[in-house]
mmCIF file of C-alpha atoms and ligand atoms in Angstrom:
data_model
loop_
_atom_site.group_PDB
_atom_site.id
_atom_site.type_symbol
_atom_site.label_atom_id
_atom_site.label_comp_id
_atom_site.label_asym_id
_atom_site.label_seq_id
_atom_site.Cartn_x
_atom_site.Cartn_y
_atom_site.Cartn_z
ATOM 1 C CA UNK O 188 8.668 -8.304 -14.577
ATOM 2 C CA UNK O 189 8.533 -11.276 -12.171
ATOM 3 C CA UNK O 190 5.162 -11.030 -9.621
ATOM 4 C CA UNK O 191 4.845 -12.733 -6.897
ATOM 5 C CA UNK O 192 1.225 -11.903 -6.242
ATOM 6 C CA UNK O 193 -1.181 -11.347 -9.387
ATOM 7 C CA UNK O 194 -4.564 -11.607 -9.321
ATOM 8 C CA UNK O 195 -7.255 -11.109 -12.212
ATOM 9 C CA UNK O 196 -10.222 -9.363 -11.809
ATOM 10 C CA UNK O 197 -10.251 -10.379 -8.185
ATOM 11 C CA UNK O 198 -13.746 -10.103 -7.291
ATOM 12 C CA UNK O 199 -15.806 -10.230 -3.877
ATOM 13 C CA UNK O 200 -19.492 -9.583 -3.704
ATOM 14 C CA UNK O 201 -20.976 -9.700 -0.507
ATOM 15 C CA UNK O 202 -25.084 -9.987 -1.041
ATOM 16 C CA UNK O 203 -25.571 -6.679 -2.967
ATOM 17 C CA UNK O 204 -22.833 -5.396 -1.819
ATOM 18 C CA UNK O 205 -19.517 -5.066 -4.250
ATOM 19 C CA UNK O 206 -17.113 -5.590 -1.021
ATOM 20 C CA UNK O 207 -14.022 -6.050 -3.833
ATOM 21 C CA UNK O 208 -14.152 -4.867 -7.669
ATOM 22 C CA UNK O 209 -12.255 -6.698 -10.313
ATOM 23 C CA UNK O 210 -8.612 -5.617 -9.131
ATOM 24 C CA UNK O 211 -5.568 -6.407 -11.070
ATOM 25 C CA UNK O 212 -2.843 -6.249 -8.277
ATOM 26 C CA UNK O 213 0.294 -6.799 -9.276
ATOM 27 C CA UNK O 214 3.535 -6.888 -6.197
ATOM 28 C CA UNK O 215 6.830 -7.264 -7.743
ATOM 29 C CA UNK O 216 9.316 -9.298 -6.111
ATOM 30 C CA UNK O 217 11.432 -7.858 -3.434
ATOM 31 C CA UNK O 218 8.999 -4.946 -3.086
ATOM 32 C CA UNK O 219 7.460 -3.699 0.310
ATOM 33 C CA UNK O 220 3.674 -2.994 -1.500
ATOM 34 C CA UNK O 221 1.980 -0.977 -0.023
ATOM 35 C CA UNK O 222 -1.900 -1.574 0.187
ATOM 36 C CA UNK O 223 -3.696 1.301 1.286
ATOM 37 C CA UNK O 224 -7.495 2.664 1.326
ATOM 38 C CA UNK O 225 -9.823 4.339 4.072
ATOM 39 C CA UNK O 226 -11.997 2.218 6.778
ATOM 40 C CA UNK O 227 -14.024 -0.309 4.458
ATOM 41 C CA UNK O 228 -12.395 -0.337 1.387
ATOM 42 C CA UNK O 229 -12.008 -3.922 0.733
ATOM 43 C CA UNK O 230 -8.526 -4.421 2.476
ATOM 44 C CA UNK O 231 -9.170 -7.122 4.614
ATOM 45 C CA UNK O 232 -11.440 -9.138 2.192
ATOM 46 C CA UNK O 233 -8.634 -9.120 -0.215
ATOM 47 C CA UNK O 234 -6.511 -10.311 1.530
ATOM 48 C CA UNK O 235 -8.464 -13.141 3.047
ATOM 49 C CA UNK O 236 -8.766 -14.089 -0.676
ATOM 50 C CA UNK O 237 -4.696 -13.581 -0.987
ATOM 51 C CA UNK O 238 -4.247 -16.004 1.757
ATOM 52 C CA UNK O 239 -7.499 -18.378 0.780
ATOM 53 C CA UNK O 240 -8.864 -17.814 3.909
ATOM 54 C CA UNK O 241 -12.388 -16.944 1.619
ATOM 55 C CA UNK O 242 -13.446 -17.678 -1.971
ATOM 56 C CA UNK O 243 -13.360 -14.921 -4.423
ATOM 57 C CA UNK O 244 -16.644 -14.402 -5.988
ATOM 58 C CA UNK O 245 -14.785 -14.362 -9.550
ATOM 59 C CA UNK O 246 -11.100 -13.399 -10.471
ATOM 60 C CA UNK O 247 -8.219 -15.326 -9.964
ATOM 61 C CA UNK O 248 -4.990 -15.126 -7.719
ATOM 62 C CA UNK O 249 -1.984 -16.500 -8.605
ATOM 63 C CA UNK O 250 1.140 -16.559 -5.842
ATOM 64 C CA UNK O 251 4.805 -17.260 -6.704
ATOM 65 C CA UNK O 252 3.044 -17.927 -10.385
ATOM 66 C CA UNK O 253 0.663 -20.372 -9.177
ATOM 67 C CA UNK O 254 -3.222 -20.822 -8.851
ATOM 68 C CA UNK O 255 -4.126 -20.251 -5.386
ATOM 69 C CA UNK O 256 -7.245 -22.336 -6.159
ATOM 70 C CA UNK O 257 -4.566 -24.941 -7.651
ATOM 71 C CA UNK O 258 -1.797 -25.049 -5.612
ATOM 72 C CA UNK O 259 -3.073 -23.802 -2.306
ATOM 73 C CA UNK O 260 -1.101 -25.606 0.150
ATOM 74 C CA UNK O 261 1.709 -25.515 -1.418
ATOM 75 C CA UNK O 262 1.810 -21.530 -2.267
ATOM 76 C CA UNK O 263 0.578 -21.053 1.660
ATOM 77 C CA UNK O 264 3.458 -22.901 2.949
ATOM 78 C CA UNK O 265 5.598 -20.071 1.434
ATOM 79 C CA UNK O 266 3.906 -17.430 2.744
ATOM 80 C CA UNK O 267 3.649 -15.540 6.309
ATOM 81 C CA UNK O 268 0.860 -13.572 7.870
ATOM 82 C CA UNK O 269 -0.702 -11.425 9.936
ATOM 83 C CA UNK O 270 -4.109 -10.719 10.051
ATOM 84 C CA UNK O 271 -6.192 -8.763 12.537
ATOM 85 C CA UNK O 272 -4.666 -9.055 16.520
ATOM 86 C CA UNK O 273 -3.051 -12.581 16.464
ATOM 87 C CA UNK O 274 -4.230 -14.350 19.976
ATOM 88 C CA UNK O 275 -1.615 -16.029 22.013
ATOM 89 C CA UNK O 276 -1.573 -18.313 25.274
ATOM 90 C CA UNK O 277 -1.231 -15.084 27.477
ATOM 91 C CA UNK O 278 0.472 -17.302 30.247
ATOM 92 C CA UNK O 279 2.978 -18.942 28.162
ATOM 93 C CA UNK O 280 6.117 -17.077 27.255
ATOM 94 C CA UNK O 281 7.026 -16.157 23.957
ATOM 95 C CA UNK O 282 9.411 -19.103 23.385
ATOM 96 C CA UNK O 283 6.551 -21.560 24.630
ATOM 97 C CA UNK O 284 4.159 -19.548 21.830
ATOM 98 C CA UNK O 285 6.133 -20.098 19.121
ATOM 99 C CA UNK O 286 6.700 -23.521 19.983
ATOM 100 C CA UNK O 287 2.990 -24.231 19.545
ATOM 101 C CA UNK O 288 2.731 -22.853 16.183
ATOM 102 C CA UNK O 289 6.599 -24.293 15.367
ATOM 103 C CA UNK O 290 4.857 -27.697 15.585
ATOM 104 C CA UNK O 291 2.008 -27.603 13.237
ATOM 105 C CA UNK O 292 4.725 -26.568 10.614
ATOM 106 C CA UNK O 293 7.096 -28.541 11.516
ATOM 107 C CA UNK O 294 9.318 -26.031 11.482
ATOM 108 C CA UNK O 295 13.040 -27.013 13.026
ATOM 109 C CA UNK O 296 13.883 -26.163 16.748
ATOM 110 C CA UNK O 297 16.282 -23.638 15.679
ATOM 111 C CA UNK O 298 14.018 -21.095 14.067
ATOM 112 C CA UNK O 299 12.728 -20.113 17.178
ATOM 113 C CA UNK O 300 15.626 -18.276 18.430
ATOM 114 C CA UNK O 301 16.121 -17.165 14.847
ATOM 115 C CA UNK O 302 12.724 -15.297 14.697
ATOM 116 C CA UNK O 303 12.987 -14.034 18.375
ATOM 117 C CA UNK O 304 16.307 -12.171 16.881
ATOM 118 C CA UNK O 305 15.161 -10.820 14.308
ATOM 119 C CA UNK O 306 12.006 -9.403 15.646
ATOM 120 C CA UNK O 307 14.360 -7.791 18.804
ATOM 121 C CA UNK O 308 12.278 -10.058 21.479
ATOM 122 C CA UNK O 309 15.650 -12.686 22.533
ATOM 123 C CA UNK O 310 15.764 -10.745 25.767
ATOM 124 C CA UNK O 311 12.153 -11.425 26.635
ATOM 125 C CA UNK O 312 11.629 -14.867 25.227
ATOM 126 C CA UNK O 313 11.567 -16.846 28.617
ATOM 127 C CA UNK O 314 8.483 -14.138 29.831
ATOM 128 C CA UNK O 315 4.976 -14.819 29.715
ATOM 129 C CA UNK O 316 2.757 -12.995 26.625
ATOM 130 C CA UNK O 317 0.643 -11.419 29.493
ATOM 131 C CA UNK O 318 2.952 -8.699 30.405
ATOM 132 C CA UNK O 319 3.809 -7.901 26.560
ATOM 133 C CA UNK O 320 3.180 -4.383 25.043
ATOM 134 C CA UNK O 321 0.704 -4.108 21.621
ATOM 135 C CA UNK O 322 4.427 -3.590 20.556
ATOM 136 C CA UNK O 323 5.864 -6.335 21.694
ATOM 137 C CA UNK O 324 2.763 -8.625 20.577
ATOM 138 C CA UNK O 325 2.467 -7.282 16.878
ATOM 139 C CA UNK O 326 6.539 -8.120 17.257
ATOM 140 C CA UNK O 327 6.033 -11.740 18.355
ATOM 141 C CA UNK O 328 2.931 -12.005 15.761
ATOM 142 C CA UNK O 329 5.514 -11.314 12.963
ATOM 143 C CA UNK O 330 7.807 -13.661 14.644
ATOM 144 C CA UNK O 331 5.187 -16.554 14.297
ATOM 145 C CA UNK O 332 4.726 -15.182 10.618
ATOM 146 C CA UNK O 333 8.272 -15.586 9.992
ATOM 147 C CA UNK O 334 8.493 -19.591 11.515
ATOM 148 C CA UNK O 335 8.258 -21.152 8.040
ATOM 149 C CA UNK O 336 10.763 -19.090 6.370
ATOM 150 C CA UNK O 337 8.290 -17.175 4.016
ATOM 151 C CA UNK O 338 9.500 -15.369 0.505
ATOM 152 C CA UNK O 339 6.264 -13.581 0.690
ATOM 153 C CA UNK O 340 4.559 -11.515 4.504
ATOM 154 C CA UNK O 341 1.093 -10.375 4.208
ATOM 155 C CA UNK O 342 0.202 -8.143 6.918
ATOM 156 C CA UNK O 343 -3.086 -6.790 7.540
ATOM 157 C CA UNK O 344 -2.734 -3.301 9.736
ATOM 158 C CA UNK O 345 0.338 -4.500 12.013
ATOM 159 C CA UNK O 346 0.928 -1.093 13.116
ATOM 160 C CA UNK O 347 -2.710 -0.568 14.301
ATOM 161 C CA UNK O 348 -2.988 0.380 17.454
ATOM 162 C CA UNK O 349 0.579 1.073 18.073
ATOM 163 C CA UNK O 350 2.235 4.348 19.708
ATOM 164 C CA UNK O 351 5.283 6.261 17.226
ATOM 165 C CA UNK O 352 7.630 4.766 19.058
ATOM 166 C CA UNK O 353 5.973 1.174 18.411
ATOM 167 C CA UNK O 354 5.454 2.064 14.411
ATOM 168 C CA UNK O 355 9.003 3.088 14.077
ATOM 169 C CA UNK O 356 9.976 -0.450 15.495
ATOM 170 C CA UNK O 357 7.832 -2.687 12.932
ATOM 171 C CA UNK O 358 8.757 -0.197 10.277
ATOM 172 C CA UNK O 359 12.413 -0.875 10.632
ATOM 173 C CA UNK O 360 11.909 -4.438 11.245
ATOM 174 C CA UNK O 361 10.021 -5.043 8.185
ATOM 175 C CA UNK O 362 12.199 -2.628 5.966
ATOM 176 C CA UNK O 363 14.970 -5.353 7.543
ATOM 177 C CA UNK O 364 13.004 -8.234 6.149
ATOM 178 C CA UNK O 365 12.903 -7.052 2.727
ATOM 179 C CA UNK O 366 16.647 -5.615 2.394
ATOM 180 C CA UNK O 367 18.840 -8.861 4.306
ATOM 181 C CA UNK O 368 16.053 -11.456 3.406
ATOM 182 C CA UNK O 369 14.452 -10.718 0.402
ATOM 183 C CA UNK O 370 11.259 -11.049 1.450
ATOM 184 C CA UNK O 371 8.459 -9.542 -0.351
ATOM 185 C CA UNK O 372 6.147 -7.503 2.273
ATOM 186 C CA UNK O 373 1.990 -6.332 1.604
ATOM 187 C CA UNK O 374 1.106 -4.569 3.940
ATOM 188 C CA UNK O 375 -1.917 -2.494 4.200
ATOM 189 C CA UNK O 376 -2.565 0.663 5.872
ATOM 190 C CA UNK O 377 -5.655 3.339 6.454
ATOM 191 C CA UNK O 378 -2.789 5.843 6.682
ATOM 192 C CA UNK O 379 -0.752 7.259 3.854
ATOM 193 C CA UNK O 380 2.037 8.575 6.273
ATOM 194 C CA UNK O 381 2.999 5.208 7.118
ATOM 195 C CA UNK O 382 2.989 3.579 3.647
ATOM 196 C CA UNK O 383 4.496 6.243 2.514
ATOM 197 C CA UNK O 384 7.663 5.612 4.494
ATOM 198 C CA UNK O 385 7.834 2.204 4.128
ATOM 199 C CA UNK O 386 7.034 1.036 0.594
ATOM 200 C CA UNK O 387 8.172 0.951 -2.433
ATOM 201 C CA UNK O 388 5.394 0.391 -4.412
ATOM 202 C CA UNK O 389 1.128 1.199 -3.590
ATOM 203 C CA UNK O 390 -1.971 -0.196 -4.680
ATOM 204 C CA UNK O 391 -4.772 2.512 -3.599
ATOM 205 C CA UNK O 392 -8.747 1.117 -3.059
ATOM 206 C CA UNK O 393 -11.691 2.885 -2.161
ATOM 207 C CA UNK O 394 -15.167 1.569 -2.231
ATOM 208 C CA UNK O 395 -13.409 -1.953 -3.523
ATOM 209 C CA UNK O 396 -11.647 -0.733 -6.649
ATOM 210 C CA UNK O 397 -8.279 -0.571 -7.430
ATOM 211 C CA UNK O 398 -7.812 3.828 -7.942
ATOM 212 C CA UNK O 399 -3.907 3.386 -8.592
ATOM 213 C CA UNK O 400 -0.869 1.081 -8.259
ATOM 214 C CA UNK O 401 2.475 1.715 -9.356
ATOM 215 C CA UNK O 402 5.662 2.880 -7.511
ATOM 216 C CA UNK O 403 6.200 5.255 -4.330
ATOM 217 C CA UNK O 404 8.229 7.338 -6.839
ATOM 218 C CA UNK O 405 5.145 7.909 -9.636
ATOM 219 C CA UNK O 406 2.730 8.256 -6.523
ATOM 220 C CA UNK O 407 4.868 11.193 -5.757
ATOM 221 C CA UNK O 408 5.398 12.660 -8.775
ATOM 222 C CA UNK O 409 1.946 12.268 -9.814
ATOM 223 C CA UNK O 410 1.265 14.532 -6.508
ATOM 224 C CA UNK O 411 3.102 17.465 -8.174
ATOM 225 C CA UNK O 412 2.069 17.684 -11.665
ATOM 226 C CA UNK O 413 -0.020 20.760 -11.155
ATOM 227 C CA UNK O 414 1.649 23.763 -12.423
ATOM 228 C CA UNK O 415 -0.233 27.376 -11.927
ATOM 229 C CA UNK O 416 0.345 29.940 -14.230
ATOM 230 C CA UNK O 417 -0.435 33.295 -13.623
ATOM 231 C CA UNK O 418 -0.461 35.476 -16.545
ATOM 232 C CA UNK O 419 -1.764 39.157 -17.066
ATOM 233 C CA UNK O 420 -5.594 38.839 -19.675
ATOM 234 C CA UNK O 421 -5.883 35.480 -17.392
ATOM 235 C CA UNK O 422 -9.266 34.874 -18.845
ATOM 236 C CA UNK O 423 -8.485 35.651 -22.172
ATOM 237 C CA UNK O 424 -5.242 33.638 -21.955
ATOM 238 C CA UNK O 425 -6.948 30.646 -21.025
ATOM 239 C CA UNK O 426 -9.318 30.847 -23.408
ATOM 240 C CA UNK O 427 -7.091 30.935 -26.326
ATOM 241 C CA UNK O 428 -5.184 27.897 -24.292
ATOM 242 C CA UNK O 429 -8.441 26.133 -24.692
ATOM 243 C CA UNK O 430 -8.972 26.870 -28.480
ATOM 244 C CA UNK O 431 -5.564 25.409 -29.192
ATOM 245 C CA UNK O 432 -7.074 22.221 -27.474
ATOM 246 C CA UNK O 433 -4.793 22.592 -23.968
ATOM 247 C CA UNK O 434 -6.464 21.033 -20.808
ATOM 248 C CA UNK O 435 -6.505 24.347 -18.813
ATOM 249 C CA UNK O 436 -8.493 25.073 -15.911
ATOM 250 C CA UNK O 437 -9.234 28.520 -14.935
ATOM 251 C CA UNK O 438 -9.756 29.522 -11.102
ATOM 252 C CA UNK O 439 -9.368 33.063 -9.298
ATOM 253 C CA UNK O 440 -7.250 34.540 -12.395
ATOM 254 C CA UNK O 441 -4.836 31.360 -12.124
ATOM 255 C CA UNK O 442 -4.657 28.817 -14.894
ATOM 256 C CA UNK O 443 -3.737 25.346 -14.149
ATOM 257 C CA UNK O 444 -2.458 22.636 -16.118
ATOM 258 C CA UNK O 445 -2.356 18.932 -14.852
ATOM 259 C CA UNK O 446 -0.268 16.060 -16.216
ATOM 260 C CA UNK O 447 1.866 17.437 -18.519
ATOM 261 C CA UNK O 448 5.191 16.267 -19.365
ATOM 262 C CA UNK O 449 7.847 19.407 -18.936
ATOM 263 C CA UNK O 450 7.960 20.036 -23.081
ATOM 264 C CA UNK O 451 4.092 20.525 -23.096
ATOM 265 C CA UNK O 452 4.028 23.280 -20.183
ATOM 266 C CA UNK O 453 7.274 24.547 -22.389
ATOM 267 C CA UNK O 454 4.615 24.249 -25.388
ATOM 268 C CA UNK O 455 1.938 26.148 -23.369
ATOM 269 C CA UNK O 456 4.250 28.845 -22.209
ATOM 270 C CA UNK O 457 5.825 29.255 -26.011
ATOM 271 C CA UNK O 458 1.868 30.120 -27.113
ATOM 272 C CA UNK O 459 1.312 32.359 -24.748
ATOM 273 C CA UNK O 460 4.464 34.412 -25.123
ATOM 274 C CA UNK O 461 4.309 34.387 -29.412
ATOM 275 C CA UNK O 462 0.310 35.681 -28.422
ATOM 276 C CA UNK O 463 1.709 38.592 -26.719
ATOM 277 C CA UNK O 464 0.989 37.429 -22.576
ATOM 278 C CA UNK O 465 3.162 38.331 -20.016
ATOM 279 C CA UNK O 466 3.833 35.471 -17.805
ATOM 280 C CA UNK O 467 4.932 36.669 -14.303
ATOM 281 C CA UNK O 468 4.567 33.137 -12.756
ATOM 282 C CA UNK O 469 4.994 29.485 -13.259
ATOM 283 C CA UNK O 470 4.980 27.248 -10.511
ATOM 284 C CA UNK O 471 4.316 23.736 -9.226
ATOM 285 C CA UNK O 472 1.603 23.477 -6.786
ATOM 286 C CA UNK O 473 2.467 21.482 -3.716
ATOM 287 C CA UNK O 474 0.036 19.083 -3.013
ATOM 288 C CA UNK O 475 1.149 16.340 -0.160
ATOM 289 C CA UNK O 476 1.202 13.326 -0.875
ATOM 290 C CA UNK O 477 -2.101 12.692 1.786
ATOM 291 C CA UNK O 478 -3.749 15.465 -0.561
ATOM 292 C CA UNK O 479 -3.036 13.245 -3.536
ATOM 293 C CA UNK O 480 -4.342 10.451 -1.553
ATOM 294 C CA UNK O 481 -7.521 12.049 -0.111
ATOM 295 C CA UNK O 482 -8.606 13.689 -4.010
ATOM 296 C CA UNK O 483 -7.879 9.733 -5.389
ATOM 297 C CA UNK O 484 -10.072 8.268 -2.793
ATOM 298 C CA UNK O 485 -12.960 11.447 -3.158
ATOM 299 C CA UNK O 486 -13.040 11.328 -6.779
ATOM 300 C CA UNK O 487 -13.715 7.310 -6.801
ATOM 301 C CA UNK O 488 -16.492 7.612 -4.378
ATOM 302 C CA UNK O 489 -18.375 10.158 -6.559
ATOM 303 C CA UNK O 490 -18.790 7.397 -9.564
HETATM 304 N N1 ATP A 605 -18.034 -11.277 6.064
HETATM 305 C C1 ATP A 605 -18.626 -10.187 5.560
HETATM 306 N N2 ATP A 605 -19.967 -10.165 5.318
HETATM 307 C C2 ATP A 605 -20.557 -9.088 4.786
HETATM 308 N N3 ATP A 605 -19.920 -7.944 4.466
HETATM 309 C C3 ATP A 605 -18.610 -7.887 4.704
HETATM 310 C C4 ATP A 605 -17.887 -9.004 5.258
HETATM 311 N N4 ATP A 605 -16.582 -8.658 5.360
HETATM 312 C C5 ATP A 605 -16.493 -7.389 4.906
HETATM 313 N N5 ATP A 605 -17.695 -6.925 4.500
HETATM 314 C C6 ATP A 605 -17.950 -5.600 3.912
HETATM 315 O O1 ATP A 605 -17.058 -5.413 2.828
HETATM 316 C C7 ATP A 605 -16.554 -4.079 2.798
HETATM 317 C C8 ATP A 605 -15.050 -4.103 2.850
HETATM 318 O O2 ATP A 605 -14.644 -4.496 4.142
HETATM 319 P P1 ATP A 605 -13.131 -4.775 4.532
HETATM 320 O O3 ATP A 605 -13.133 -5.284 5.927
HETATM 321 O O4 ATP A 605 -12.487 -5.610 3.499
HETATM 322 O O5 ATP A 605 -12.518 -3.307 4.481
HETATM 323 P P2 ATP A 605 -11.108 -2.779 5.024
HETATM 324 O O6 ATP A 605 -10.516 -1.986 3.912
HETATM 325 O O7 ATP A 605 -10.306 -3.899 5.565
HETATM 326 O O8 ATP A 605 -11.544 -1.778 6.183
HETATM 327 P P3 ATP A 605 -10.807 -1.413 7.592
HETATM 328 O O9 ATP A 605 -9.797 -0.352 7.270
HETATM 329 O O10 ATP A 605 -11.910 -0.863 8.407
HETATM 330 O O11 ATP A 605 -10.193 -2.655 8.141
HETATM 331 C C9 ATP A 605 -17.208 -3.368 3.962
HETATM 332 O O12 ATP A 605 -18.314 -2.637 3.494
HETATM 333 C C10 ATP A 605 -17.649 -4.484 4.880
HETATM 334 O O13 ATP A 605 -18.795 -4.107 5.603
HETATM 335 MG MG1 MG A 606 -9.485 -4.275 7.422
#
């Protein structure tokens, strides 16, 4: 698998303080990766160190396959960002923005009307930033990001801040970015809803460590891999389950398994039967997704 962003044992330490913990993240190419942990987690410090704006304590990051502590200006050339509310000459217009940052990268003339069309702002380019929505000002923000024709967009929180209507707008624009441009998209979130319609793959933190990363799909699936069984003896059934050596929890005459492939529930319920238990239910629990989320993130901060 070809990464674009890989870091080793990225570490930050703040004083005492363990701001980021040894994270492996790994973002595929062409994926929209989802970064997502509660208020303090260690977002925005990683991704200062994922755009060298600060020195990890220890760990590595490598970009496009390169050493950021290497090849620095050469990786950050490639890349476009947004981090925290990007300020803006309030009584210049968009165009006249863009211009300003067009010029320290040397960007050509053409790329302005480029970004203002892909971000939806042509219409309001000649009108000063003063009278622009949060909307409109993430938009131009990710307009600026785009200037310099990036392969990879790291965006801390763009949708921060911004009404449904306003979320729905960057969502689709940066869903856009990956699917006709190929760009690669982090973007991190407090709020599983929104990463959850937008990536395709998630790296969870809480309290600085990395508590999962792997697709939208497994997130999901690892969401639903409680299956209740209710059986008549319940207590007695789950005790044999437990001699045989089955993970089986046992709650208000229910007994649950967790993280079994189909064949070992089919194992479980084959036991049970050839014992002599009636089984008059096996189901899946539905747990949201934001369930899933909020037990990852509860069970890290009890280590
Ligand atoms: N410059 C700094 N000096 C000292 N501590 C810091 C500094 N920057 C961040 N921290 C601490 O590191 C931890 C992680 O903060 P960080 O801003 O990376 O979290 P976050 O996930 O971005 O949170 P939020 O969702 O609130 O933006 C916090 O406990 C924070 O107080
Ligand atoms: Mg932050």
């Amino acid at each position: 698998m070809e990464y674009i962003v890989e870091t080793n044992r990225l570490t930050k330490r703040f004083g005492k303080e363990l701001a980021v913990n040894g994270l492996d993240i790994k973002i595929p190419k062409g994926e929209i990766y989802g970064f997502l942990g509660p208020n303090g987690a260690g977002k925005t410090t990683t991704i200062r160190m994922l755009l060298g704006l600060m020195h990890p304590t220890s760990g590595t990051v490598k970009v496009f396959g390169k050493d950021l502590a290497k090849e620095r200006i050469e990786i950050l050339k490639q890349i476009g960002s947004l981090v925290e509310n990007p300020s803006y000459y309030p009584h210049l217009t968009a165009y006249e923005n863009l211009e300003t940052i067009r010029k320290i990268y040397g960007a050509p003339m053409e790329r302005i009307n480029d970004v203002l069309t892909i971000v939806g702002l042509s219409d309001v380019a000649k009108k000063k930033v003063k009278g622009f929505s949060l909307g409109m000002k993430q938009r131009l923000g990710i307009a600026a990001s785009l200037l310099n024709n990036p392969q990879l967009l790291i965006l801390d929180e763009p949708t921060n801040g911004l009404d449904p209507s306003g979320i729905i707008e960057i969502r689709n624009l940066l869903k856009q970015l990956a699917a006709e441009y190929g760009i690669t998209i982090l973007i991190s979130s407090h709020l599983l809803s929104e990463i959850d319609q937008i990536a395709t793959s998630v790296g969870v933190i809480s309290k600085g460590n990395l508590i999962f990363q792997d697709s939208i799909e497994s997130m999901r699936l690892y969401s639903m891999r409680k299956i209740l069984l209710k059986v008549n003896n319940s207590e007695r059934a789950w005790h044999l389950l437990i001699s045989r050596g089955v993970k089986a929890d046992y709650e208000k005459e229910i007994i649950s398994l967790s993280n079994m492939s189909d064949d070992d529930i089919a194992e479980v319920v084959r036991l049970l039967v050839e014992n002599g238990y009636s089984i008059y239910r096996v189901e899946e629990e539905k747990r949201s997704l934001e369930d899933t989320f909020l037990q990852m993130t509860s069970e890290a901060s009890g280590i």
